[in-house]
XYZ file of C-alpha atoms in Angstrom:
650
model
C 85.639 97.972 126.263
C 88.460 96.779 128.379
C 89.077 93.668 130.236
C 91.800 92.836 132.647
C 93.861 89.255 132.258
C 95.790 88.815 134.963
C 97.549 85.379 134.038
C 100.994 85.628 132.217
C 101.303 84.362 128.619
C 102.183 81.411 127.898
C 103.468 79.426 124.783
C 101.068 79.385 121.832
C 99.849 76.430 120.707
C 101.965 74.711 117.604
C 98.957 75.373 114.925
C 96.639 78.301 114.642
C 93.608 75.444 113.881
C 91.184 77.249 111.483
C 88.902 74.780 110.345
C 86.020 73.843 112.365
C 85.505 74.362 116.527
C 87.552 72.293 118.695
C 85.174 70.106 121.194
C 86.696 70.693 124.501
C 83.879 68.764 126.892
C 80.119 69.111 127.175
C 77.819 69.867 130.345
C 74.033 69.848 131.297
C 72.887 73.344 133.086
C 72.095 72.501 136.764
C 68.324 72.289 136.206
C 68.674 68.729 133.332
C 67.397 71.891 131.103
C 69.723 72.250 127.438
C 73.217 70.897 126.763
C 76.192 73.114 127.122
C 78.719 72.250 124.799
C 82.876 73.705 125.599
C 84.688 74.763 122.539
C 87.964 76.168 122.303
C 86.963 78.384 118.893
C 84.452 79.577 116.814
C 84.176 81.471 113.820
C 80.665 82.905 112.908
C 80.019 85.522 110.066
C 76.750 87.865 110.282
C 75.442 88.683 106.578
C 72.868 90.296 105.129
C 71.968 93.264 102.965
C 73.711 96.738 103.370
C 70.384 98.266 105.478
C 70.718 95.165 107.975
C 72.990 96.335 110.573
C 75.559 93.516 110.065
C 78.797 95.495 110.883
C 76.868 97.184 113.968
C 75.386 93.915 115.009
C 79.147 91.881 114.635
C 80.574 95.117 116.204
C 78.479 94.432 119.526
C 79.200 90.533 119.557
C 82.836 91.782 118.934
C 82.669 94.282 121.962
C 81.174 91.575 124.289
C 83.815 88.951 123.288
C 86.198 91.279 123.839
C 84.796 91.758 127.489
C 84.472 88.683 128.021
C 88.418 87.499 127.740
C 88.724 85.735 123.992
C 91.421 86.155 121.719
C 89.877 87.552 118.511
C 90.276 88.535 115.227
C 87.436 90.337 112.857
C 86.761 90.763 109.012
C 84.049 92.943 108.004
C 83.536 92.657 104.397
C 81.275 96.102 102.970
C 79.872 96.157 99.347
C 81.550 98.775 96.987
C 78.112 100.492 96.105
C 77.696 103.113 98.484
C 73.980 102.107 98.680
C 73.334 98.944 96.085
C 69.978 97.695 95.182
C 68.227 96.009 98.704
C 68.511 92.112 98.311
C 70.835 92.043 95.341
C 74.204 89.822 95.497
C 76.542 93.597 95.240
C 74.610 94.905 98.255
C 75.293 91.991 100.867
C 77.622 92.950 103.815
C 79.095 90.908 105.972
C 81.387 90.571 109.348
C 83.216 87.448 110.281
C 84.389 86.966 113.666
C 87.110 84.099 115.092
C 87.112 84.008 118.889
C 89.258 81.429 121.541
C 90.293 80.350 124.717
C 94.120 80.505 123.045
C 96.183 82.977 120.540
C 94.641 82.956 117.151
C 96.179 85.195 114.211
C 93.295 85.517 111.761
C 89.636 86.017 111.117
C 89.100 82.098 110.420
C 89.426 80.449 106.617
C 85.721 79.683 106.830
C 82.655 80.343 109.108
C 81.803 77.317 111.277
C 78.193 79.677 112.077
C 76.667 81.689 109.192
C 73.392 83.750 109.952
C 71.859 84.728 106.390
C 69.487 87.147 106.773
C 67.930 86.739 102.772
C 68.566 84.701 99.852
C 71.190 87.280 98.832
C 73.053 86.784 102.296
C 72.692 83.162 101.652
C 73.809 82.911 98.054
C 77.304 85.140 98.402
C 78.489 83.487 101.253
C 77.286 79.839 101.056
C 80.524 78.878 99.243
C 82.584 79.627 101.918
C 80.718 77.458 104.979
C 82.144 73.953 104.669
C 79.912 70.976 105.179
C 78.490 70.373 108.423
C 78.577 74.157 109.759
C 75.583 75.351 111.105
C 73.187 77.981 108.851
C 70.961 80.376 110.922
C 68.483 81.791 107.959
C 65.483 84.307 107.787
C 63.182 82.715 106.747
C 60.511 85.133 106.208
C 62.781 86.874 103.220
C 63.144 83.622 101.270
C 60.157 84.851 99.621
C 59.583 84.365 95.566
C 60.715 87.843 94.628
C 63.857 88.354 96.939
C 65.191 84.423 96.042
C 64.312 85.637 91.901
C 66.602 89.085 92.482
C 69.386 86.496 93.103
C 68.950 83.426 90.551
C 66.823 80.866 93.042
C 64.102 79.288 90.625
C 62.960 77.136 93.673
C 63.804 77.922 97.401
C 67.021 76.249 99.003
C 65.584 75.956 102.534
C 63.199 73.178 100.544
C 64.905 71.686 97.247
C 67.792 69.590 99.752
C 70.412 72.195 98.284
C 71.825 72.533 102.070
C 70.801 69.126 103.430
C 74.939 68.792 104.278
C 74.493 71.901 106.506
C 72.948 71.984 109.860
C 70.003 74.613 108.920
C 68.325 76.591 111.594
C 65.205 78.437 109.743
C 64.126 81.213 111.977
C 61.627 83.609 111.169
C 63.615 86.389 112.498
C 61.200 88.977 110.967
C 58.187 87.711 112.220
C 59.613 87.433 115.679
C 61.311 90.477 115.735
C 57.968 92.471 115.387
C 55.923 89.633 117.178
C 58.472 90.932 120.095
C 57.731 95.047 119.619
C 54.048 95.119 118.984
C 53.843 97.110 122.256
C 56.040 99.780 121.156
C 53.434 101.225 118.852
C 56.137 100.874 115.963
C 55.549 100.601 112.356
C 56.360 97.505 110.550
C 59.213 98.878 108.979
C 60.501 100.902 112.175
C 59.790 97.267 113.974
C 61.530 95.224 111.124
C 65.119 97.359 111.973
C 65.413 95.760 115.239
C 66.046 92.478 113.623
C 70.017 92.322 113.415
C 69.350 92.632 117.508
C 67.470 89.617 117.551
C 70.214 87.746 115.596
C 72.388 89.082 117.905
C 70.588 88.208 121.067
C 70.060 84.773 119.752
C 74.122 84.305 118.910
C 75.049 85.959 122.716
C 72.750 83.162 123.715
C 74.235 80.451 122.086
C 77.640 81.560 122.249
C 77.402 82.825 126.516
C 78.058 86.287 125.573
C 77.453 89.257 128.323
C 74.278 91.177 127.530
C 74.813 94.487 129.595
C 77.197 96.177 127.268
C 74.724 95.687 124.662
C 72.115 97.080 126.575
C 74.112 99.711 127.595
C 75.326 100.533 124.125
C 72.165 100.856 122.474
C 70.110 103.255 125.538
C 73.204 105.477 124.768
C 73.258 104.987 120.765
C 69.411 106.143 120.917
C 69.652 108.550 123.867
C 67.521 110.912 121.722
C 64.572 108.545 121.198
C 64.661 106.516 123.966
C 61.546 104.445 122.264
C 63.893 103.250 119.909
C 66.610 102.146 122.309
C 64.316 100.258 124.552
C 62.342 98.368 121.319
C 66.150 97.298 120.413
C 66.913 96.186 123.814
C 63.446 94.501 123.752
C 64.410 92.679 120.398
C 67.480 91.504 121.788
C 66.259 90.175 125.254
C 63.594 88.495 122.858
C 66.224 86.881 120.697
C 67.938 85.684 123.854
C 64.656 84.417 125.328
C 63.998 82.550 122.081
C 67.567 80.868 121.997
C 66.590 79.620 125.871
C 62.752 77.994 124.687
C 62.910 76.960 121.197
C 62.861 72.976 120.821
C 65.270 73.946 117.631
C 68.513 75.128 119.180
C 69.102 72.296 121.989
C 73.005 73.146 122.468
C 74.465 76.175 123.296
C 78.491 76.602 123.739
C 81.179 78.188 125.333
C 84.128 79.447 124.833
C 86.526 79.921 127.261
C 88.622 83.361 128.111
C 92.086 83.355 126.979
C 93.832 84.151 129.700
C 97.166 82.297 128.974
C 97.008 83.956 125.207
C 97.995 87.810 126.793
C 100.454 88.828 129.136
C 98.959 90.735 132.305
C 97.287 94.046 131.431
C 94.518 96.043 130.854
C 93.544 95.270 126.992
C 90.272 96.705 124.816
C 89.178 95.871 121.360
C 90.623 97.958 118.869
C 90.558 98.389 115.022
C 93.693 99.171 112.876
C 92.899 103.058 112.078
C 91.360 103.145 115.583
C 94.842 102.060 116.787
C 96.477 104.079 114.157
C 94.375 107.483 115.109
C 96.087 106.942 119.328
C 99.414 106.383 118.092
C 99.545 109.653 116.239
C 98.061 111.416 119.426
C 100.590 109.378 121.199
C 103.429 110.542 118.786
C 102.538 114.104 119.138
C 101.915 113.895 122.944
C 105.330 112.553 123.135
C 107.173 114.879 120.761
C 105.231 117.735 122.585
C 103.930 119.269 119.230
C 100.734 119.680 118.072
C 99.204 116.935 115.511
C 97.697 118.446 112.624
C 95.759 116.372 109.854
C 95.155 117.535 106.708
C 93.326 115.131 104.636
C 90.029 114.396 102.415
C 88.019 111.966 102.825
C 88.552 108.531 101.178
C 88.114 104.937 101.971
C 89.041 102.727 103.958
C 91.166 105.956 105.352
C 88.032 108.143 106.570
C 87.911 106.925 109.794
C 91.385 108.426 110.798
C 89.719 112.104 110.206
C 86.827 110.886 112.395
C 88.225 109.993 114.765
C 91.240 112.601 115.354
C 88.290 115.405 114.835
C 86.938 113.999 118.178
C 90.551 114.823 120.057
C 90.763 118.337 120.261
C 91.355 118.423 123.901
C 94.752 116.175 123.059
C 96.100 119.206 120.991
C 94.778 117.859 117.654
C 93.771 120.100 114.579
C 91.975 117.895 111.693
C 91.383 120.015 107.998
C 89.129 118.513 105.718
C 90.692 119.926 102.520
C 88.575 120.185 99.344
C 90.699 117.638 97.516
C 93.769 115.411 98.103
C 96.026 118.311 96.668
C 95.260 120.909 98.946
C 94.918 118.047 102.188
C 98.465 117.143 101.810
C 99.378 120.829 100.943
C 97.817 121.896 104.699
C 99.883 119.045 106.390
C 103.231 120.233 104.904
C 102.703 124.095 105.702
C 101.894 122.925 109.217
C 105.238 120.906 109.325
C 106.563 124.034 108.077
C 104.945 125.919 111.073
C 106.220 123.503 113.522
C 103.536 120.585 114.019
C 103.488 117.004 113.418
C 102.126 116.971 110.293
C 99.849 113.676 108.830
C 98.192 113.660 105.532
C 95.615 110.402 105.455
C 94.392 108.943 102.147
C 94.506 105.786 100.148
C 96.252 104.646 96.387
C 94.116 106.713 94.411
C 94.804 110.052 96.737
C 98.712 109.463 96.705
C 98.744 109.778 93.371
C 97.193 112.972 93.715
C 99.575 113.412 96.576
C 102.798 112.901 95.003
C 104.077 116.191 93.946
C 103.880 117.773 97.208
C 105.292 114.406 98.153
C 108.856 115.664 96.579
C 108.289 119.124 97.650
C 108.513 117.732 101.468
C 111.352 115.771 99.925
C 113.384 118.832 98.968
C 112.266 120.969 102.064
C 113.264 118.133 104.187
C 110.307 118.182 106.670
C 108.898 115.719 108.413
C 105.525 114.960 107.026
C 103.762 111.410 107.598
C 101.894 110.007 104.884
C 99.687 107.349 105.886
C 98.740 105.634 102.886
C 95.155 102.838 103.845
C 95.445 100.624 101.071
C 92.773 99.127 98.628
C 92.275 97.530 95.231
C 93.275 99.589 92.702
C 94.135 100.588 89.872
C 92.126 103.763 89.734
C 89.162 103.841 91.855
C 89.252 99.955 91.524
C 87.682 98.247 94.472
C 87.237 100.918 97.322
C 86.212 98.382 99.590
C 88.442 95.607 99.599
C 92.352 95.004 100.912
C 95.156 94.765 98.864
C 98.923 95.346 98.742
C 99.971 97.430 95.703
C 100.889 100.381 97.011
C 104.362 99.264 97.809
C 106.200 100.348 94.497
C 104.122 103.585 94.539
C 105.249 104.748 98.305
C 108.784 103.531 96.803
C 109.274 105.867 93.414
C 105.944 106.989 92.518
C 107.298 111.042 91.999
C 109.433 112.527 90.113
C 113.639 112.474 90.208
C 115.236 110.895 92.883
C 113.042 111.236 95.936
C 113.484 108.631 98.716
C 111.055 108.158 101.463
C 111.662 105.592 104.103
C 108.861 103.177 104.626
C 106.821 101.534 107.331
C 104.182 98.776 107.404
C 102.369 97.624 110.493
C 101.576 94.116 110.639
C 98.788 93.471 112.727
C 95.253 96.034 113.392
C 96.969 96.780 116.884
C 100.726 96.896 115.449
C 99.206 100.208 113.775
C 99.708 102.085 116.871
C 103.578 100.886 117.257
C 103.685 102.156 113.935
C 102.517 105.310 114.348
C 104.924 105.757 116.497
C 107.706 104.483 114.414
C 106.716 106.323 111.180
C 106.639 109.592 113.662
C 110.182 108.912 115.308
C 111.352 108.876 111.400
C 109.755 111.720 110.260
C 111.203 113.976 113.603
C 114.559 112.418 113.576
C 115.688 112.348 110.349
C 113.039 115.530 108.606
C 111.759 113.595 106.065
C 108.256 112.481 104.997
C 107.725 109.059 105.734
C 105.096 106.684 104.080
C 102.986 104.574 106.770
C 101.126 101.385 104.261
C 98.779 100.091 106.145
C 95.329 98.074 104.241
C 91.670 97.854 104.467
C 92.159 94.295 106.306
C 94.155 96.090 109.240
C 92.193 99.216 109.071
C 88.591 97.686 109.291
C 89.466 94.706 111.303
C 90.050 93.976 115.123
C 92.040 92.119 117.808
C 92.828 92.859 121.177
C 95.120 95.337 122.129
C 97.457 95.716 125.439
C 97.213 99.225 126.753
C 100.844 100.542 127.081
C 101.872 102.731 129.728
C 103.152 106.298 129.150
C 106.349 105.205 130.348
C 106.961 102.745 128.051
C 106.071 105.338 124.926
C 109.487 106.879 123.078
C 110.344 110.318 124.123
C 110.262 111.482 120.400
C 111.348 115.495 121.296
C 113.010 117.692 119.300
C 115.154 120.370 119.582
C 114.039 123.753 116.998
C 116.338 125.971 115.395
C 116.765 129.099 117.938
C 119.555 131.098 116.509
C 122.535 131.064 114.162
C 124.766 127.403 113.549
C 127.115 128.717 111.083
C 130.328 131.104 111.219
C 131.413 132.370 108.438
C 135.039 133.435 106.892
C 134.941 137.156 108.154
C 133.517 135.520 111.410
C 129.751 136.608 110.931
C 127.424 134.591 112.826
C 124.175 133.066 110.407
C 121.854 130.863 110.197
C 122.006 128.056 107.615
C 119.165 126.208 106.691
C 120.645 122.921 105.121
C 123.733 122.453 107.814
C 123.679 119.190 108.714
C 122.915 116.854 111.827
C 126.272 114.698 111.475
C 124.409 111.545 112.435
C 121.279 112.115 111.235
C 121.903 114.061 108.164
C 119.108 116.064 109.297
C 118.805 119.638 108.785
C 117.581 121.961 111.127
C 113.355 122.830 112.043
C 113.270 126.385 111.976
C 110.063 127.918 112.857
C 108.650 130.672 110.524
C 108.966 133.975 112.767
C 111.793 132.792 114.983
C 114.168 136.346 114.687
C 117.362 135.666 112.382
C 116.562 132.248 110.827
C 114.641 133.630 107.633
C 115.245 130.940 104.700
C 114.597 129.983 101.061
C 111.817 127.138 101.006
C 110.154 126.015 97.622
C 110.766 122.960 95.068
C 113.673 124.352 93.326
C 117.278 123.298 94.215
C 118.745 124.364 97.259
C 122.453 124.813 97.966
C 123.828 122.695 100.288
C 124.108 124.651 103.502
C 123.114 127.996 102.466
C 119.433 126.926 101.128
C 119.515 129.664 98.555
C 118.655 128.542 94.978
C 121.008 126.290 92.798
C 121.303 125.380 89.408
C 124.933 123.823 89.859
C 125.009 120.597 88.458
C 127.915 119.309 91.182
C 126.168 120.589 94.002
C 122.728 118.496 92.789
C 124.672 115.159 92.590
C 125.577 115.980 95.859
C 122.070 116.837 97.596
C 120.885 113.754 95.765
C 123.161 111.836 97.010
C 123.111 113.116 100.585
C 119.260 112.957 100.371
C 119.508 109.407 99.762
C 122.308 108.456 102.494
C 120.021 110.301 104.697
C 117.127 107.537 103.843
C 119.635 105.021 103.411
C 121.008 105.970 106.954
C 117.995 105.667 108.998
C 118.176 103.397 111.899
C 115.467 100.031 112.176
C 115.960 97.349 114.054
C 117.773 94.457 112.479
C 115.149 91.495 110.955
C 113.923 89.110 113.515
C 114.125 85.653 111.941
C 111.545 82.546 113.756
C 113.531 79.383 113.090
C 112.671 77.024 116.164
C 115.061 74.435 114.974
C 117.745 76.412 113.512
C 118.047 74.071 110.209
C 115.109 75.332 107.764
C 116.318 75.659 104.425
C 113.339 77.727 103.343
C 112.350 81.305 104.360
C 109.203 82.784 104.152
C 109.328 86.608 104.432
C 106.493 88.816 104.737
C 105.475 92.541 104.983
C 102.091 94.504 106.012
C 99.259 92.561 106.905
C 99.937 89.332 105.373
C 101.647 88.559 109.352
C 98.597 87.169 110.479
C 97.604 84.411 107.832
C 101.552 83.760 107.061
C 102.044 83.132 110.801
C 98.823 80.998 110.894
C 100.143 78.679 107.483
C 103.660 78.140 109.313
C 102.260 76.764 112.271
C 100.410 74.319 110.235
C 103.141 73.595 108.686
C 105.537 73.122 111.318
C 102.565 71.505 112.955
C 102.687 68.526 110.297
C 106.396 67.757 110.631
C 107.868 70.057 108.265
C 110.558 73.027 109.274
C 110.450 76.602 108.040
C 111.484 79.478 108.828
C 109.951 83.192 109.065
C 110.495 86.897 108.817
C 108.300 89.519 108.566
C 109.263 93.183 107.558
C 108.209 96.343 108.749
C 110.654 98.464 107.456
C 110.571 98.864 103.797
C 112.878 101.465 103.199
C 115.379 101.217 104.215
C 115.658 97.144 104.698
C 116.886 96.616 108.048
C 120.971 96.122 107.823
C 120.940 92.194 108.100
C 118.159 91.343 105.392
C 121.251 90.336 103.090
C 122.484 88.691 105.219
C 119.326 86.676 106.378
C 118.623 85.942 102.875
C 121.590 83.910 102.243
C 120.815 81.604 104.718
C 118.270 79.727 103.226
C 117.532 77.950 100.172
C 114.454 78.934 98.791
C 112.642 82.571 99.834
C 108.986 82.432 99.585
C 107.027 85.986 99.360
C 103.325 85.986 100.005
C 102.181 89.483 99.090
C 98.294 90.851 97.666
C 99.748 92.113 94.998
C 101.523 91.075 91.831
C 104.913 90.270 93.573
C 106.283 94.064 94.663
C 108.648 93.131 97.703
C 109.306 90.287 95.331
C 110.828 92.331 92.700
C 112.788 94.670 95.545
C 114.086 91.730 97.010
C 115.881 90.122 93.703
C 117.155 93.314 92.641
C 118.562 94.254 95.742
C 120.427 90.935 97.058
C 119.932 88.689 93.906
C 118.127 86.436 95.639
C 115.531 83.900 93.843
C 112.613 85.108 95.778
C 109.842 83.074 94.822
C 106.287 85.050 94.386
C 102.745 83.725 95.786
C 100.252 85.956 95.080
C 96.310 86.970 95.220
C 94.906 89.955 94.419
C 91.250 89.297 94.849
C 90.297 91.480 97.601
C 90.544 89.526 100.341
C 92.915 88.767 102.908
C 94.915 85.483 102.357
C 93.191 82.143 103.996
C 95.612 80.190 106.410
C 95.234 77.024 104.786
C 95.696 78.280 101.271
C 99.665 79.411 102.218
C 99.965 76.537 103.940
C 99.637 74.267 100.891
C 101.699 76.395 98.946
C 104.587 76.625 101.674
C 104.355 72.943 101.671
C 104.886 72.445 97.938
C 108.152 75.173 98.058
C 109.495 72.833 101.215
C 108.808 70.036 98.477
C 109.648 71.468 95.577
């Protein structure tokens, strides 16, 4: 969906507050009927078990939020197990959302709202709602054998385990079917509707529009139109029900953020959603066609979805048989003249990495875009994490540099795109784009840009000879050089007088024709790497408000969000820091050095075991200082916070 803001931005505000909803005023509907209560943010998580509809049901409130004019930011959490055991703790999935009237950076540290649709729901996720925060539960699953499948010996709705919660037992069930019994359903065709109660009950409490919704679903079930209508039906009835039950007496908004955006025409957009139209973009703008060759993997899939869909845009997607052959496709397309893409995650550029330094030697522009996860090995398919960073760095064989870029934010993945694309065309190399399951599976609003403003990313083929020789003949050398660039030439396969050596053995420089010379492979090492090493980024934008910080912290990927969340807290409770975040990873812009020596103490905050960390001292022997989680999940706002506090300190 898009929404227009029309209002110009304006200056966020000091602290991204992620604890509990700001009051902002309360109201009585015109009538004297229930209170109406103004908030300035909420975060709510739907869970329940895999077959519940949770990420469809926090995609809709998502949609409508969007719609509606609210900053956002989105986590959906999936289980590992393709299809785990119904009710069990390793089959719960869950979606948090954080919406406001103002900028906000992250999903939320904790849920203020958490709807539990069984004990399982209930028992994964209970740790992270702080005292106070309100519990919507099912009750009609917090039966004896569901509560036994997750270690409840006597039911927590009744034993005063969540008397410092404010509990809202709902028989959601019960109501749900209660609502279809007209539809001439079966109980278990009924008892799917029930994630659109929930939601009908939230989009009342919460003021959400309903006709998206509506709309959504009589389109999602065009093909059995029974079905659509009972889900409508459900979620009219959980609205209804929010309006006349004696148990939910408040309801809230939350303002549109209109002074958060500058004016535009924005939409709701994931990071490999975002990633999938900047690669269009790129290949719209370079006027070649965009060919994917990939294999399905998580949390990268969604890319090959998605570019299937755009064949009208120019767009060729391959679903290869394995990793090997996927990337092999993509580079024989570069070969032939396209923008090439290869999608995959840690696991699959492992697989990847030999034709990795093929590209490498044949000096074509290839991009790999690399959706990291836990690892090692198949590890934790899932989940986020950061550890691909040493991997896209060395991980193949000899000396084989690849620049690097890492989007920051699930929009930023479409700037990023483009980037990785202007690299890749520029210089004919393969570049690595890192994004993470946190970018790629979660949302935020997103600006759309005008074609104007895109980069003309053209490029010029090979059409004839570029070389003379002594005795004056006119030919057509394959590894001449772009001065500036170091770039060789694209010559299309077929173009009259430009036939060439290609393969993974030495070339010559100039000639392309097989060397064993041990000078002349220093030297196309060496110009290999000034080529990488000569690539131009934009020099590192530092935030120092005050100009006098004496600490740094410097980030990379998708750590932006919760880094830039923990220094406004910080500089929110007196304290001054500075920050930097990288997107270029290779090379490091030209002033990093130089950046670096102007403070005393460099903090890192990376999901991994300290990668950038280790670049960064051996490069510009600096003490960078490592903080570090590797547990899946994306970091929490208040967490850095404490620990950018102690390094001030320290």
């Amino acid at each position: 969906m898009t929404s227009q803001v029309s209002s110009p931005a304006e200056q966020a505000e000091p602290a991204d507050q992620q604890g509990g909803p700001g009051s902002a005023g309360e109201r009585r509907t015109p009538d004297g009927g229930k209170e109406i209560r103004r908030l300035d943010r909420v975060i709510i998580r739907f869970a329940g078990d895999s077959g519940d509809g949770m990420q469809l049901t926090g995609d809709r409130f998502t949609s409508e939020t969007a719609s509606f004019g609210n900053d956002l930011s989105t986590l959906p959490n999936f289980p590992a197990e393709i299809r785990a055991p119904a009710g069990t703790l390793p089959g719960v999935s869950s979606f948090q959302l954080h919406f406001a009237d103002h900028d906000i950076l992250t999903p939320g540290d904790a849920p203020n709202v958490l709807v539990a649709m069984n004990p399982a729901a209930l028992k994964a996720n209970l740790g992270d709602v702080p005292r106070g925060a309100e519990i919507i539960v099912n009750t009609d699953e917090f039966t004896k054998r569901p509560m036994a499948k997750v270690g409840y010996e006597t039911s927590p709705l009744e034993d005063g385990s969540l008397d410092g919660y404010s509990v809202h037992p709902v028989p959601l069930t019960t109501l749900t079917i209660e609502a279809l019994k007209d539809f001439g359903l079966s109980r278990k065709e009924a008892e799917r509707s029930k994630n659109m109660f929930a939601l009908g009950l939230l989009s009342w409490m919460y003021h959400r529009p309903t006709e998206g919704t509506e709309t959504f679903l009589r389109q999602k079930f065009a093909k059995k139109p029974e079905i659509a209508e009972a889900n409508v039906a459900a979620f009219r009835a959980g609205w209804n029900f929010g309006e006349t039950t004696e148990d939910f007496a408040v309801s809230y908004e939350v303002a549109p953020a209109t002074t958060a955006f500058p004016a535009g025409t924005y939409r709701n957009i994931s990071g490999n959603l975002a990633l999938s139209y900047g690669l269009i973009a790129a290949s719209r703008q370079a006027d070649l066609p965009l060919f994917l060759g990939s294999y399905p993997i998580t949390p990268a899939s969604d890319i090959l979805h998605e570019l299937s869909r755009h064949k009208n845009f120019g767009v060729r997607t391959f679903q290869a048989e394995d990793e090997i052959a996927g990337i092999g496709a993509a580079l024989g397309a570069a070969f032939g003249g396209a923008l090439a893409v290869t999608t995959t995650s840690g696991p699959g550029v492992a697989l990847k990495s030999e034709t990795i330094g093929l590209a490498v030697s044949l000096e074509l522009p290839l991009l790999i875009v690399d959706i990291q996860r836990g690892g090692p090995s198949t590890g934790l398919p899932t989940k986020t994490e950061q550890a691909d960073l040493l991997q896209a760095m060395y991980g193949r064989n000899g000396e084989a540099p690849v620049p690097i870029v890492a989007p920051r934010t699930p929009a930023d993945c479409f700037d990023a795109a483009l980037d990785a694309a202007r690299i890749a065309l520029a210089y004919r190399t393969p570049v690595f784009l890192l994004s993470d399951g946190y970018l790629a599976n979660g949302s935020e609003p997103w600006r759309i840009p005008e074609i104007d403003d895109l980069p003309d990313l053209r490029v010029q083929f090979a059409t004839g000879p570029n070389h003379v020789q002594a005795d004056g003949t006119e030919v057509f050398w394959p590894y001449k050089r772009d001065p500036e660039t170091l770039a060789r030439p694209w010559a299309v396969p077929g173009t009259p007088g430009l036939e060439h050596r290609i393969g993974g053995i030495e070339k010559q420089d100039g000639t392309g024709n097989i060397s064993y010379d041990p000078a002349n492979h220093d030297h196309m090492v060496r110009t290999r790497q000034a080529k990488v090493d000569g690539v131009r980024v934009p020099d590192l934008e530092v935030d120092d408000p005050t100009g006098d910080a004496r600490t740094l912290v410097l980030g990379w990927g998708s750590t932006y969000g919760p880094i830039t969340a923990a220094v406004r807290r910080v500089r929110g409770a007196g304290d001054r820091i500075a920050q930097a975040h990288l997107r270029h990873l290779n090379p490091f812009p030209a002033n990093l050095g130089k950046v670096l020596e102007g403070y005393d103490k460099v903090v890192v905050p990376e999901m991994n075991l300290g990668q950038l960390a280790t670049l960064i001292r051996a490069r510009y022997l600096v003490d960078a200082r490592s903080f570090t989680q590797v547990n899946g999940m994306p970091f929490k706002a208040e967490q850095l916070a404490a620990a950018l506090k102690e390094a001030i300190d320290d």
